[in-house]
mmCIF file of C-alpha atoms in Angstrom:
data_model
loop_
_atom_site.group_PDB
_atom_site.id
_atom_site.type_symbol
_atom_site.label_atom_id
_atom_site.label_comp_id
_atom_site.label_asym_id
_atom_site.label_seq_id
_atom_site.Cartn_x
_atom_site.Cartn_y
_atom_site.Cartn_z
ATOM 1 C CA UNK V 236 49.685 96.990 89.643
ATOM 2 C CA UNK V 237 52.344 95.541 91.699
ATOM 3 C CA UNK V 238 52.148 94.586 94.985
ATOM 4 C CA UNK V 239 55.692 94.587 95.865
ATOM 5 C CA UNK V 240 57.051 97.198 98.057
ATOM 6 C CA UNK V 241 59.706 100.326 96.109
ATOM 7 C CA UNK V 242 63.003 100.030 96.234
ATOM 8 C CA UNK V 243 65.060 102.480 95.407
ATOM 9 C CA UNK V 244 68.573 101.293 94.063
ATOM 10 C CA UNK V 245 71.705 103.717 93.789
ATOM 11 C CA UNK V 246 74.222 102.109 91.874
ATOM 12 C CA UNK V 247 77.797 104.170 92.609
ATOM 13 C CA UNK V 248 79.902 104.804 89.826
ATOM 14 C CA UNK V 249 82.198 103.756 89.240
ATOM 15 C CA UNK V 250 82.743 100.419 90.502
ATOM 16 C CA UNK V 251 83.538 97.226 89.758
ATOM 17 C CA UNK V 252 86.936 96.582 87.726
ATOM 18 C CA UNK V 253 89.728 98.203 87.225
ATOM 19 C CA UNK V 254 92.489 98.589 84.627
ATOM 20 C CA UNK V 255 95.039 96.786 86.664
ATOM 21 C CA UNK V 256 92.531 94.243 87.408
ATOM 22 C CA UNK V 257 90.924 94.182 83.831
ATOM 23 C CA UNK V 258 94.611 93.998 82.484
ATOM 24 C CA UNK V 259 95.366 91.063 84.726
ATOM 25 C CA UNK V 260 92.742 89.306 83.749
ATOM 26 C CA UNK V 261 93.372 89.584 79.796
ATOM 27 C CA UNK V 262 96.904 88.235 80.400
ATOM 28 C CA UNK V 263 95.399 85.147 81.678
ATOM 29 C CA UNK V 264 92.528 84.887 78.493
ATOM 30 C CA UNK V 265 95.193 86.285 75.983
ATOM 31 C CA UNK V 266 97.822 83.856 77.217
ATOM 32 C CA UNK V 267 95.231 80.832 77.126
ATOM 33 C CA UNK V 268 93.923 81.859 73.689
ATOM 34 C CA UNK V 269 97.771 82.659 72.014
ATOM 35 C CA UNK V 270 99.239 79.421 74.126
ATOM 36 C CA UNK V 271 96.278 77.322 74.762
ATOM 37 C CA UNK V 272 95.662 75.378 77.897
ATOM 38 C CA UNK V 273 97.096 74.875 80.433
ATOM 39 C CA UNK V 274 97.962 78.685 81.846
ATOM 40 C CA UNK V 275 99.328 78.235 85.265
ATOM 41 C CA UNK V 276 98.454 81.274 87.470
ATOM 42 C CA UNK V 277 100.626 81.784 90.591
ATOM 43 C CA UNK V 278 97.869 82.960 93.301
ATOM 44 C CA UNK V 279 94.139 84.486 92.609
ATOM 45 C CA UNK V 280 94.627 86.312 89.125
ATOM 46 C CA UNK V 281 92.714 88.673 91.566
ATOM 47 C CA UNK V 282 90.403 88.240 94.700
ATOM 48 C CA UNK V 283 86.758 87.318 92.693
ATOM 49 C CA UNK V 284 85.756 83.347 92.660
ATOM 50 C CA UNK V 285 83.566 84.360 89.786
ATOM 51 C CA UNK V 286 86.958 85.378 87.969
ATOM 52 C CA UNK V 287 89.042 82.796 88.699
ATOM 53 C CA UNK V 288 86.205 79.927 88.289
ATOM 54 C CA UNK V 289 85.593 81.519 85.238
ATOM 55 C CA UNK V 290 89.103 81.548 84.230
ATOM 56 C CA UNK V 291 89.444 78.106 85.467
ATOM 57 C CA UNK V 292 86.987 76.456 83.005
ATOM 58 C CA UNK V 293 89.028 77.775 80.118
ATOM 59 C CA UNK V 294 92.070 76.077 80.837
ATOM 60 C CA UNK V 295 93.958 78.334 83.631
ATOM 61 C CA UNK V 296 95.502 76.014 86.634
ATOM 62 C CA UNK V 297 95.659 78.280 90.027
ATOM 63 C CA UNK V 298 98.588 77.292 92.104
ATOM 64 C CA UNK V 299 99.925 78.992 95.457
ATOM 65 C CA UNK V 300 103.629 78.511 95.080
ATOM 66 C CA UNK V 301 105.503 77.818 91.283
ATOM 67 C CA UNK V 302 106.985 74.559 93.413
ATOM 68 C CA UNK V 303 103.696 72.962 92.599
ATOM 69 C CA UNK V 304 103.922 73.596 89.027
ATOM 70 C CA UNK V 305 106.093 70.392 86.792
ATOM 71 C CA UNK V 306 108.660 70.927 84.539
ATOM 72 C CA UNK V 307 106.416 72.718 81.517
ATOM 73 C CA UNK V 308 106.447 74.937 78.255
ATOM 74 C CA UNK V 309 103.127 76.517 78.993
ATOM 75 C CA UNK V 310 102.823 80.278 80.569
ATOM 76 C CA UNK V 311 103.542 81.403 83.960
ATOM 77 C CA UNK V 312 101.194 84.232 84.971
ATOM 78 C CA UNK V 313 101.858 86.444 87.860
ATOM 79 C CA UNK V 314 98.889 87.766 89.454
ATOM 80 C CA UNK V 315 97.617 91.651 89.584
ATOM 81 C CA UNK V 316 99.207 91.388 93.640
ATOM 82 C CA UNK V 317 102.209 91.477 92.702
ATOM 83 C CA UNK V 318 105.209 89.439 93.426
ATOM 84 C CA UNK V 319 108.495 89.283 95.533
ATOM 85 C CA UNK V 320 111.631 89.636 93.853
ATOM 86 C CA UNK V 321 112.482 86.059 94.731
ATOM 87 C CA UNK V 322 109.423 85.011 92.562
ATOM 88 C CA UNK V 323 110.591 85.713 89.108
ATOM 89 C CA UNK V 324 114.441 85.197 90.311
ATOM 90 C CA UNK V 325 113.248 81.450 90.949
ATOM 91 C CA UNK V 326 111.023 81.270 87.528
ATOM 92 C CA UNK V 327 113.737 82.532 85.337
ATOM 93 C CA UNK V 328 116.043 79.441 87.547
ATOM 94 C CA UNK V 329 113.764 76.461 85.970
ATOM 95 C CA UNK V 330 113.503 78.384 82.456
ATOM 96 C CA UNK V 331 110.201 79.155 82.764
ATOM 97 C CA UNK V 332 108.241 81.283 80.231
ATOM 98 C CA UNK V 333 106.534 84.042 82.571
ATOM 99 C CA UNK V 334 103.882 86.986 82.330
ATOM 100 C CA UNK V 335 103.886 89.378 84.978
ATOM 101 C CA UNK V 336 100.128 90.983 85.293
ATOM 102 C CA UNK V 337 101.209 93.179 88.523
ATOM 103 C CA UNK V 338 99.164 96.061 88.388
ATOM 104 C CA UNK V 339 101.774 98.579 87.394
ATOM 105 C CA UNK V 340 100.438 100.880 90.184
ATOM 106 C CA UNK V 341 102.063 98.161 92.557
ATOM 107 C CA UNK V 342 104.852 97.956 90.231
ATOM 108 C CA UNK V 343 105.188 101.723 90.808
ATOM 109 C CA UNK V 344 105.111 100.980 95.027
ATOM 110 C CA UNK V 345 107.840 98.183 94.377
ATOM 111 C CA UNK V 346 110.220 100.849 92.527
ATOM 112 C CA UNK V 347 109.825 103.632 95.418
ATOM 113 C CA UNK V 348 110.455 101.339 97.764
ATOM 114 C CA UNK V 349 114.025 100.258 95.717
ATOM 115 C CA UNK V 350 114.602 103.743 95.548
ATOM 116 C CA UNK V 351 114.345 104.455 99.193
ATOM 117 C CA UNK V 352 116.684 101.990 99.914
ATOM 118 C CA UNK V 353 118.894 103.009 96.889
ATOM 119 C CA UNK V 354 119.427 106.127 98.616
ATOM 120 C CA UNK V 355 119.904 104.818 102.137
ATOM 121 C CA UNK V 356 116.380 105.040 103.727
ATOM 122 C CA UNK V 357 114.555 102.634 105.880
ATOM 123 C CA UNK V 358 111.020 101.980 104.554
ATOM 124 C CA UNK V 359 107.906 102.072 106.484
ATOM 125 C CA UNK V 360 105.102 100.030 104.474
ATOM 126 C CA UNK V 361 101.396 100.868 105.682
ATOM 127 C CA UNK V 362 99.533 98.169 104.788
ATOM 128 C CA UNK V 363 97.730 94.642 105.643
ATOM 129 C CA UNK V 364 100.075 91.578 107.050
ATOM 130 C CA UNK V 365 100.181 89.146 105.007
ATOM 131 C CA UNK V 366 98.324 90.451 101.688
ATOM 132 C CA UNK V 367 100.006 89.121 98.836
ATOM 133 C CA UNK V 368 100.442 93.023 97.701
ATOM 134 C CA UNK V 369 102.450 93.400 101.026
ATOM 135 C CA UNK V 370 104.181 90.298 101.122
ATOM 136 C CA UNK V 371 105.265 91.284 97.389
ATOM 137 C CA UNK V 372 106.419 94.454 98.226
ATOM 138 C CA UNK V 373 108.054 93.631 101.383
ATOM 139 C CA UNK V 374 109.881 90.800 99.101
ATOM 140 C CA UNK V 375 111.562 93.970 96.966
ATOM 141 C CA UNK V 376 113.882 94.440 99.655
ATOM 142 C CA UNK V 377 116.161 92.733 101.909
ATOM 143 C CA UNK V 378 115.363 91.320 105.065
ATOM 144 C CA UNK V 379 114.636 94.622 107.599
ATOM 145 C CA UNK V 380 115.084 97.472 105.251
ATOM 146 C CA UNK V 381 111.193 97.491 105.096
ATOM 147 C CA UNK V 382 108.851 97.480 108.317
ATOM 148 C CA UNK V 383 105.278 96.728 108.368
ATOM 149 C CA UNK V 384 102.497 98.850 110.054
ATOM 150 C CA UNK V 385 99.175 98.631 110.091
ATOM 151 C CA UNK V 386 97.693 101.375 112.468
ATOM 152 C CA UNK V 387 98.552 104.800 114.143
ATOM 153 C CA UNK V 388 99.337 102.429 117.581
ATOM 154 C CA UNK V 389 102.160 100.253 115.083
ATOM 155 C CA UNK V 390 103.744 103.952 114.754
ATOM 156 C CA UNK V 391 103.497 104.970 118.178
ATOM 157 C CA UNK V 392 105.744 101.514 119.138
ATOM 158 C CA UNK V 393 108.059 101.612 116.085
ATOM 159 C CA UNK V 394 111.396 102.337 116.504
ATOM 160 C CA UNK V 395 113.909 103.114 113.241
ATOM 161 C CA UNK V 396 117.427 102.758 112.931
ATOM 162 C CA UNK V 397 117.345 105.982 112.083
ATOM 163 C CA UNK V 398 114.499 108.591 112.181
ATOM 164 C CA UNK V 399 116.186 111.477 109.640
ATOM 165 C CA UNK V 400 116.879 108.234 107.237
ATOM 166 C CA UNK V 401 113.375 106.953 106.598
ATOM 167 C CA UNK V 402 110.547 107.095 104.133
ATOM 168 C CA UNK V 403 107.240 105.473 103.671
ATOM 169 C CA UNK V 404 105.242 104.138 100.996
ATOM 170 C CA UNK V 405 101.706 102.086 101.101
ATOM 171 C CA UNK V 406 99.272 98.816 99.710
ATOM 172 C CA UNK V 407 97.430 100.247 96.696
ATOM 173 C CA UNK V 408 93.814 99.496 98.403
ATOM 174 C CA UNK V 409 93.947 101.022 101.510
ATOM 175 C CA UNK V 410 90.967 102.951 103.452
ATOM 176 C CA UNK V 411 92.237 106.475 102.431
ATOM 177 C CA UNK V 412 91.121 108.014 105.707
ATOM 178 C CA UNK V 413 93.160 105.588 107.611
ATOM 179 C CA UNK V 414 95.797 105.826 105.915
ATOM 180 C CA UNK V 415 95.765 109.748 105.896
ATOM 181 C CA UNK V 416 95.932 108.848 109.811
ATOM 182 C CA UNK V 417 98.693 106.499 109.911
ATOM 183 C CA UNK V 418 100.820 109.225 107.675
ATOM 184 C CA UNK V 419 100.041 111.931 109.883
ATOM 185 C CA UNK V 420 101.089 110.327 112.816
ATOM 186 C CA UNK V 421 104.168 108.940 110.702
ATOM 187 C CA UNK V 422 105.189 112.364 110.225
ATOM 188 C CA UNK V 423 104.264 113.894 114.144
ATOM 189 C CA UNK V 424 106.866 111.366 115.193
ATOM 190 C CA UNK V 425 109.428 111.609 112.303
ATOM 191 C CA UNK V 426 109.490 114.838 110.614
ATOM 192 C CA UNK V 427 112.047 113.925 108.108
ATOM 193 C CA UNK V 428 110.137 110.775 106.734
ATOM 194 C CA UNK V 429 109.939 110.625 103.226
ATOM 195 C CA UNK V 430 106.653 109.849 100.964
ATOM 196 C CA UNK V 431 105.460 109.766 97.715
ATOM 197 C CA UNK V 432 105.611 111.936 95.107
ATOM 198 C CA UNK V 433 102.454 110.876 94.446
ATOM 199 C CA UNK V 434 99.563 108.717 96.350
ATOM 200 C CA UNK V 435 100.277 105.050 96.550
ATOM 201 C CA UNK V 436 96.531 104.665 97.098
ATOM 202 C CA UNK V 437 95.594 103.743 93.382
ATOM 203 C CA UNK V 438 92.881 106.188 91.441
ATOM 204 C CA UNK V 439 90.564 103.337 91.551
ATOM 205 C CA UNK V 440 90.165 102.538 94.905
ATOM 206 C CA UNK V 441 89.724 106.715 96.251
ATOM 207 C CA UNK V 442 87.214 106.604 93.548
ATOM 208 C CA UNK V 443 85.110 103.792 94.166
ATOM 209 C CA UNK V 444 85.488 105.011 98.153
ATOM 210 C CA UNK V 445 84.378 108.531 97.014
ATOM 211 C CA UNK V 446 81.675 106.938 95.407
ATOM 212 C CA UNK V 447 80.588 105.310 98.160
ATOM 213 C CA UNK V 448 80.988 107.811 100.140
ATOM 214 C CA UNK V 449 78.695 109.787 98.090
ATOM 215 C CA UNK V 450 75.644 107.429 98.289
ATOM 216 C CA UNK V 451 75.947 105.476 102.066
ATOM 217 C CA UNK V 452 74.600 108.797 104.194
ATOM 218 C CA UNK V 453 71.417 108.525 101.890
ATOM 219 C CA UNK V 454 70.382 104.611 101.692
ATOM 220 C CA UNK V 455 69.254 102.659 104.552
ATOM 221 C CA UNK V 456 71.262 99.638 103.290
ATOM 222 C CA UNK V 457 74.643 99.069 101.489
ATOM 223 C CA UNK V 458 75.368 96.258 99.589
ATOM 224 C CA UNK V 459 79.592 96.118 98.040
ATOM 225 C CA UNK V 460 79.668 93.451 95.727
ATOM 226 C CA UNK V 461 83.068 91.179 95.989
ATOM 227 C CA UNK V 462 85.269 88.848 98.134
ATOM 228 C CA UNK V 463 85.993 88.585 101.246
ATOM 229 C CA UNK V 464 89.626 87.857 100.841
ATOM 230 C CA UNK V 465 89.473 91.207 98.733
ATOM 231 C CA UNK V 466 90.813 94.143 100.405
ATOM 232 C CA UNK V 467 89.697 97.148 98.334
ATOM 233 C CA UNK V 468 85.809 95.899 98.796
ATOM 234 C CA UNK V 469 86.271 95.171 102.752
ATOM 235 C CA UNK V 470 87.264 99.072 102.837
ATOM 236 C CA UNK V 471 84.451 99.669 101.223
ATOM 237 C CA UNK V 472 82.092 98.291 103.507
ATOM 238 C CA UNK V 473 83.704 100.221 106.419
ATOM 239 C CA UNK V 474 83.770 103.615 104.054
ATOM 240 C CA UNK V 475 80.067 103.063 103.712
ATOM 241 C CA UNK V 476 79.729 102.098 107.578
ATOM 242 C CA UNK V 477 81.775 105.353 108.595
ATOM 243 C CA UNK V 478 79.431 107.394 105.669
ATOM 244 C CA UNK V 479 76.252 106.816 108.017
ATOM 245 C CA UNK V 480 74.997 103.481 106.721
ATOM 246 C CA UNK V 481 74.957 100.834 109.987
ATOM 247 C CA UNK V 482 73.407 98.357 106.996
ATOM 248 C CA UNK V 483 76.505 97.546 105.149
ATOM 249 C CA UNK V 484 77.130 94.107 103.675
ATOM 250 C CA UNK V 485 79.838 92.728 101.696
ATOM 251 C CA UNK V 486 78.412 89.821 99.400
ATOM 252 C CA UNK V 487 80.030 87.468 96.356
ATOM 253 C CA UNK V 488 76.582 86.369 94.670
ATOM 254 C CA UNK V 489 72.760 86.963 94.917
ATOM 255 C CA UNK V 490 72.096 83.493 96.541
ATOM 256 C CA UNK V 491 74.079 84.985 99.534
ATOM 257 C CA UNK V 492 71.590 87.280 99.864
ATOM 258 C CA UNK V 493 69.933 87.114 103.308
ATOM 259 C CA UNK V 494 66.806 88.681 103.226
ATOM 260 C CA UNK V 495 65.627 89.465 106.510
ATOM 261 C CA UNK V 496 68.305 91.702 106.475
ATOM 262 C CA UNK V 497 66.748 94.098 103.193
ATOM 263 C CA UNK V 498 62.903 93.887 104.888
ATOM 264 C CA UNK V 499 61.089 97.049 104.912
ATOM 265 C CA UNK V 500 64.137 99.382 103.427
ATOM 266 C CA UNK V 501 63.297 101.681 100.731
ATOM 267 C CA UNK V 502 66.411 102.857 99.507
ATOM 268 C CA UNK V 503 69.788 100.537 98.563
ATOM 269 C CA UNK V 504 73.170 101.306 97.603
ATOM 270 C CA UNK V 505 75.093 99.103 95.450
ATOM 271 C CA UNK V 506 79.013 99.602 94.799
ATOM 272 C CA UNK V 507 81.240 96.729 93.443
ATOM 273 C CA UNK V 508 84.942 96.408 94.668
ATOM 274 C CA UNK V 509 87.445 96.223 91.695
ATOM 275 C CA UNK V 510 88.082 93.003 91.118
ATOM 276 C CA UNK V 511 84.043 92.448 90.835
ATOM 277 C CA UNK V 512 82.759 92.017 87.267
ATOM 278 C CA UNK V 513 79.487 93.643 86.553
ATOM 279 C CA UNK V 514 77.594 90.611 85.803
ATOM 280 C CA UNK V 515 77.154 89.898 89.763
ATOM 281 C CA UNK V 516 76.175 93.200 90.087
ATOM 282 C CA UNK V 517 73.357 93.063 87.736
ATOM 283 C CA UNK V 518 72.792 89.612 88.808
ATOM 284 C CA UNK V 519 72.106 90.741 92.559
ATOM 285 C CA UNK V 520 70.076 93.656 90.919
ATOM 286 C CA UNK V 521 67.645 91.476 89.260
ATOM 287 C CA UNK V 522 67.205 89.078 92.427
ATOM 288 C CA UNK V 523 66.031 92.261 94.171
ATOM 289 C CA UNK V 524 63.717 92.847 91.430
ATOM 290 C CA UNK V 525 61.855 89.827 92.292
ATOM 291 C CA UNK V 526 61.094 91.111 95.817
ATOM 292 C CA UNK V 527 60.630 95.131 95.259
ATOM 293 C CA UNK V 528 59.444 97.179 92.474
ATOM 294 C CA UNK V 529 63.079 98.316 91.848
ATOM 295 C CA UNK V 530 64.232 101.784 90.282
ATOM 296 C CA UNK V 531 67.761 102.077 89.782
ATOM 297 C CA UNK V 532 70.015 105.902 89.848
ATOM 298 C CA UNK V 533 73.460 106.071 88.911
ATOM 299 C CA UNK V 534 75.418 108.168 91.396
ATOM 300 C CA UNK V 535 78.589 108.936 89.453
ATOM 301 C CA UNK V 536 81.171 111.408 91.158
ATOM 302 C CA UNK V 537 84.327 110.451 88.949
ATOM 303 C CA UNK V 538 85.062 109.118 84.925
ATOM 304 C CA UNK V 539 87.903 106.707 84.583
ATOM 305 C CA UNK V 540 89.660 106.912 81.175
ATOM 306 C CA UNK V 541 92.934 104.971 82.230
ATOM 307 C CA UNK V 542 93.931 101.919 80.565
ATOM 308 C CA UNK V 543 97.439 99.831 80.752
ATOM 309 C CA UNK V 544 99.618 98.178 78.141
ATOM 310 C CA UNK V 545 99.542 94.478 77.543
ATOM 311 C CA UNK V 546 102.711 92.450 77.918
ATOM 312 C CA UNK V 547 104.588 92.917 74.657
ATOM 313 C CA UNK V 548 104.062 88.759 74.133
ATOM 314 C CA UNK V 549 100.190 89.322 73.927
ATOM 315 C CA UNK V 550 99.672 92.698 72.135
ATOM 316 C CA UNK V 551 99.738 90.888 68.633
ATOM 317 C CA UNK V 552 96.786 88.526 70.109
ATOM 318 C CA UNK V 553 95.208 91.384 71.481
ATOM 319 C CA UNK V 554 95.180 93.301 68.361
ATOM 320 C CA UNK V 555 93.596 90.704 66.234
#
């Protein structure tokens, strides 16, 4: 008989990746298997060091800008993020061969936001400063025909060119409760603003927020597996903070476990944000089996069927 204390694990579901990030990432392993090495990768395919390490050993070459990549024949990836307009505009300039893995639920925020202006609307953008999803969104327009806020004060100080001429769209991995805040004070001030037809907030991150959600009220300690850089797993860690559970931790691997923190708790919640593979969740799981007698429940409170299409270039690889 064990002499390790129980721990009970609930595991939310679902978590972990998503298509747009699970489509990303087979561009970049499609593209190295079709082209072979080197794949150059403008930014983080997505926000996981696990991914991109991963990806790195096969052959993929992670650059910031496209100025840093030489005169070449091989693949140009685009991350999941997204890009500014000026990004492929400059690719296409050097004759560069380029795959674009934005998610296409950014790719759906970068056409509202055309639209908008199409029509003669200034665009609000509720997001994070500086995320490459925001700075690839905000690069879909000129120079002020989209403004950035970030919280219901941002609204309270903005100021439009004209308030019966505006609409609003948002970053895909928002905190859905803040954002539902930022929209209603968007439309107290400016009844006439525009929004979606439907959520910008993409399916996967509500759900995995549901999720956790779902579980936090009922664990004494929360655990979201993914990066810090990431934006849909720091929301999680404040969903699961707001939920009831003061014990919430966001953490890349097991070895950045710090124990002290997970003494004498009895039950654990486990999410993973979506750019998180499942390994390091089952990795972290088996490190706390070898300090509790662990039993782990699935808490699932939504099925995800959706899948995207492949770049045309790679479904013939795919296929085989």
């Amino acid at each position: 008989m064990s002499d390790l204390p129980r721990l009970s694990i609930k595991l939310c579901a679902p978590r972990g990746f998503c298509a747009g990030v699970d489509r990303a990432i087979q561009i970049v392993e499609l593209a190295l298997e079709r082209f072979g090495p080197p794949v150059y990768v403008r930014h983080e395919i997505v926000h996981n060091k696990f991914v991109v390490d991963s990806l790195r050993a096969k052959g993929a070459v992670f650059v910031e800008e496209l100025s840093e990549i030489p005169a070449t024949d091989a693949p140009v990836v685009f991350s999941a993020h997204g890009v500014a307009k000026s990004v492929p505009a400059e690719a296409s300039s050097r004759n560069m061969f380029y795959l674009d893995a934005t998610c296409p639920l950014v790719s759906k925020v970068h056409k509202e936001a055309q639209l908008h202006f199409k029509r003669g609307r200034e665009v609000v953008l509720i997001g994070h400063a500086g995320h490459p999803e925001v700075v690839g969104t905000m690069g879909q327009l000129p120079d002020g025909a989209i403004s950035l806020v970030e919280t219901v004060d941002d609204v309270a100080h903005f100021t439009p060119n004209d308030e019966n001429a505006l609409a609003w769209v948002s970053q895909t991995t928002l905190s859905v409760d803040d954002t539902r805040a930022i929209v209603e004070a968007l439309t107290a001030r400016f009844p006439a603003i525009v929004g979606p037809h439907k959520d910008d907030i993409c399916y996967a991150t509500t759900n995995r927020q549901e999720a956790v959600k779902a579980v936090a009220p009922d664990v004494d300690a929360m655990i979201v597996v993914g990066a810090p850089n990431s934006s849909n797993s720091q929301r999680l860690r404040e969903v699961a903070e707001r939920a009831g559970c003061s014990k919430a931790v966001l953490l890349q691997r097991a070895h950045d476990i710090d124990w002290s923190m997970f003494s004498g708790i009895e039950r654990l919640g486990i999410t993973a944000g979506a750019s998180a593979p499942e390994s390091l969740v089952e990795e972290i799981i088996a490190a706390f089996a070898e300090h509790f007698q662990v039993t782990v429940e699935t808490v699932r409170t939504a099925d995800e069927t959706i899948a995207f299409n492949l770049p045309r270039e790679l479904r013939s690889v795919a296929a085989e």
